[in-house]
Tab-separated table of C-alpha atoms in Angstrom:
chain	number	residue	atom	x	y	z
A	1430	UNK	CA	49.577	-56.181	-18.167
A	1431	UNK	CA	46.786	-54.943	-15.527
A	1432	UNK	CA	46.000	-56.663	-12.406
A	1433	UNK	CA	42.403	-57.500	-11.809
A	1434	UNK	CA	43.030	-56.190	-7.655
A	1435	UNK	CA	45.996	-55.385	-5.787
A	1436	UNK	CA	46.348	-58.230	-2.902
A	1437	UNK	CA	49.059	-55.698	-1.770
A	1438	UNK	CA	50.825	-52.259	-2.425
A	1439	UNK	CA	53.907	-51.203	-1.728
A	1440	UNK	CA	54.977	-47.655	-1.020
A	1441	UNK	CA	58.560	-46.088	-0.731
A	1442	UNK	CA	60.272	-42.717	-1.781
A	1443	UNK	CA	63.278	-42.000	-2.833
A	1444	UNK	CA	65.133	-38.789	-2.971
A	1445	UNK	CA	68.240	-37.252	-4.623
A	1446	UNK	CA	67.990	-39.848	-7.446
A	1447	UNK	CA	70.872	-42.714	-7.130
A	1448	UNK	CA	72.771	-40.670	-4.664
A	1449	UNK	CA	69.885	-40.328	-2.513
A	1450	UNK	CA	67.591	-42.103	-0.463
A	1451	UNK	CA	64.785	-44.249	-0.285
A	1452	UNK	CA	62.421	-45.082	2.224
A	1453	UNK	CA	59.491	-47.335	2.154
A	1454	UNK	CA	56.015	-45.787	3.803
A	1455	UNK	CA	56.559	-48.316	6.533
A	1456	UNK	CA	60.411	-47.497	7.647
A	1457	UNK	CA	60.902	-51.285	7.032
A	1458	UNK	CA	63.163	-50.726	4.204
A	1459	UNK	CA	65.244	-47.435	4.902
A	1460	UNK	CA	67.947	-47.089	2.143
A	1461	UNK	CA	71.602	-45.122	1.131
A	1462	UNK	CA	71.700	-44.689	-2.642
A	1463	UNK	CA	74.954	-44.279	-4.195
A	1464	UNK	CA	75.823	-44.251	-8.169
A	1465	UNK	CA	78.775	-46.737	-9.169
A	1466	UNK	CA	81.649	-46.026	-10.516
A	1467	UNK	CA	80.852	-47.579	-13.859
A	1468	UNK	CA	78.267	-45.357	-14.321
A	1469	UNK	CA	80.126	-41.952	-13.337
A	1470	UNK	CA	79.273	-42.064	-9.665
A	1471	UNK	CA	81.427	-42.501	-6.530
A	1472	UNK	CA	81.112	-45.731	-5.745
A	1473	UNK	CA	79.908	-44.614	-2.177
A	1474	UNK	CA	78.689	-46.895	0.669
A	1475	UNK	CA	74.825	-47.055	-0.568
A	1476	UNK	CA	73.431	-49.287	-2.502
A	1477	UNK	CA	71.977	-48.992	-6.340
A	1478	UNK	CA	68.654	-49.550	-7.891
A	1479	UNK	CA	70.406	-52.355	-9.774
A	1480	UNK	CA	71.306	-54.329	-6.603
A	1481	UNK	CA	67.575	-53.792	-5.165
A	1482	UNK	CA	65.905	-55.401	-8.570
A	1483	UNK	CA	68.471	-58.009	-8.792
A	1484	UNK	CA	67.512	-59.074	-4.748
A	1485	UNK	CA	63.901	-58.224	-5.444
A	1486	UNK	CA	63.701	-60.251	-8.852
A	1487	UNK	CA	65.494	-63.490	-6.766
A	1488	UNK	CA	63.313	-63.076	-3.993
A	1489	UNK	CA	59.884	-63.408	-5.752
A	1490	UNK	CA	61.102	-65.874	-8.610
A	1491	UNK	CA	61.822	-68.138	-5.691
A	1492	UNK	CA	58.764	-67.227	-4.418
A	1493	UNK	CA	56.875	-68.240	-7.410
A	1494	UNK	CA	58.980	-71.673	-7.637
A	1495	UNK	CA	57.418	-72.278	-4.135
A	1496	UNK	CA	54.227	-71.360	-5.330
A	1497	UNK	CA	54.163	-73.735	-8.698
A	1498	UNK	CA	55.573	-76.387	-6.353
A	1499	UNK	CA	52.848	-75.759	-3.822
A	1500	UNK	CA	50.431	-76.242	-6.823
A	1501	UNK	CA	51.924	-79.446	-8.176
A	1502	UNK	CA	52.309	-81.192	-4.830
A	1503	UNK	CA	56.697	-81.033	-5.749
A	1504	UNK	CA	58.820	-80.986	-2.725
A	1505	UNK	CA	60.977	-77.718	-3.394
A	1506	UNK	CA	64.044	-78.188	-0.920
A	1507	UNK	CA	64.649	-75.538	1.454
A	1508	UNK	CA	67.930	-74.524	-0.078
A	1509	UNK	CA	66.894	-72.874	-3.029
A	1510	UNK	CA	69.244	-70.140	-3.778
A	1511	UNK	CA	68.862	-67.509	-7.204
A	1512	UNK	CA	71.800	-65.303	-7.982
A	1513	UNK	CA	70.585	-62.852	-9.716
A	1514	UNK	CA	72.867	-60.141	-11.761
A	1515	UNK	CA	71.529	-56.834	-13.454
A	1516	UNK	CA	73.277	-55.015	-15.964
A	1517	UNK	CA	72.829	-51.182	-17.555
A	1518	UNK	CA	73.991	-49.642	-20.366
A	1519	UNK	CA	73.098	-48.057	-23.692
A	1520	UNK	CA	69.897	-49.144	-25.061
A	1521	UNK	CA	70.330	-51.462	-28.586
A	1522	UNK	CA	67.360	-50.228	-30.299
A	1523	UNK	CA	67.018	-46.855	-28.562
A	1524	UNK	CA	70.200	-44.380	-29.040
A	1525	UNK	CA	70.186	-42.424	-25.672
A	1526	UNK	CA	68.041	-44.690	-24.212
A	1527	UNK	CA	69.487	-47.084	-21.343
A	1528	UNK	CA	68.179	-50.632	-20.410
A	1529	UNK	CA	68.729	-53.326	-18.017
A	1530	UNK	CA	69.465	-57.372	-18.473
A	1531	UNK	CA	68.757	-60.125	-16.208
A	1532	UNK	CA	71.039	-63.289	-15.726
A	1533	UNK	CA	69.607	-65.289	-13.282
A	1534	UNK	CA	71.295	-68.196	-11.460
A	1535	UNK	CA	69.043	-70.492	-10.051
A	1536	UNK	CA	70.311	-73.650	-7.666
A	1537	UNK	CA	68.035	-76.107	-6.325
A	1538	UNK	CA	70.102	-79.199	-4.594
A	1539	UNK	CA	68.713	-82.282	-4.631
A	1540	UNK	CA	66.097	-81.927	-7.062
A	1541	UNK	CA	65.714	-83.842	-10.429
A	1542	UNK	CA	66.677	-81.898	-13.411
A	1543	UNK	CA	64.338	-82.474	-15.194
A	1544	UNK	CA	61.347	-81.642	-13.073
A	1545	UNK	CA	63.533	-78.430	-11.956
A	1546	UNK	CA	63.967	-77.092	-15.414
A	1547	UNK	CA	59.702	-77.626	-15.599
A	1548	UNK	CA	59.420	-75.843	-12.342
A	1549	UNK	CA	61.825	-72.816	-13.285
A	1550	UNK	CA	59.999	-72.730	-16.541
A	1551	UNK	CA	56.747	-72.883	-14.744
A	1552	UNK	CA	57.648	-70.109	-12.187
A	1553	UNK	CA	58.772	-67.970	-14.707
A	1554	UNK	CA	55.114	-67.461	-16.519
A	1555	UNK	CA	53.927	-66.942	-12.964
A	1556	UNK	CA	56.444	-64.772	-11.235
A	1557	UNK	CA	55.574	-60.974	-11.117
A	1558	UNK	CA	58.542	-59.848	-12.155
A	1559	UNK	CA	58.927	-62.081	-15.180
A	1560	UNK	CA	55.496	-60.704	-16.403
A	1561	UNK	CA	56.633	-57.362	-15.677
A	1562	UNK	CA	59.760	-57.504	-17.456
A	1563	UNK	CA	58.794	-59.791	-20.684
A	1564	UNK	CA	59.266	-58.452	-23.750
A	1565	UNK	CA	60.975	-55.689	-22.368
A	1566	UNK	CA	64.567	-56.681	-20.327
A	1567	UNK	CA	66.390	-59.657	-21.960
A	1568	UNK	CA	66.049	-62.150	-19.273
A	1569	UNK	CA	68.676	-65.474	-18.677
A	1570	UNK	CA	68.085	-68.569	-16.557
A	1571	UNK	CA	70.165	-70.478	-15.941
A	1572	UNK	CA	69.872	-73.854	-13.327
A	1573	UNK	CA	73.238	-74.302	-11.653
């Protein structure tokens, strides 16, 4: 999917793999990277490139439910929360290959269900990362 201009870019490094670092260009994000157990690290005191697409996913789906709410004149409360879990492991269709899966747990208090699960369903066309990952990562949503 192309974009027809880049509104913004963002820039970061990372270095030693996932027992690294990473850095973005602006030293606002500033990062320890360390490989879980599961996945035959040390379970050290970094983070993992899972955890950082799980809170970047949940960060801009709820900013896309703001933004389809914006659009539709819907009052979106302010507690929105989305829980967002990211597995890895072995590839189904690619032997060698490893992939990633999204559960995503969205909560919205207050708000009709119906015109929620429209507005979830809504964001999700919009939101960047659900563009970027269609087709591609097996992606749950679930309202809570």
């Amino acid at each position: 999917m192309a974009i027809e201009k880049a509104l913004y870019t963002a820039t970061a490094t990372a270095t030693g793999g996932r027992s690294g670092t990473a850095q973005s260009s602006d030293d606002r994000l500033k990062v320890q990277l360390s490989t879980p157990k599961a996945l035959g690290g040390d379970d050290g005191a970094g983070t993992n490139p899972e955890q950082l697409f799980a809170a970047g996913y949940s960060a801009c789906f709820i900013g896309a439910m703001k933004a389809v709410s914006a659009r539709n004149k819907v009052a979106l409360p302010a507690e929105v929360s989305i829980t967002s879990e990211v597995g890895i492991g072995p590839h189904a269709n690619k032997p060698g290959a490893f992939g990633i899966a999204v559960a995503m747990k969205i909560s919205v208090p207050g708000m009709d269900r119906a015109q929620l699960e429209k507005l979830v369903a809504d964001a999700h066309e919009v939101c960047p990362y659900s563009n970027a990952t269609r087709g591609n990562v097996d992606v749950t949503l679930t309202i809570v």
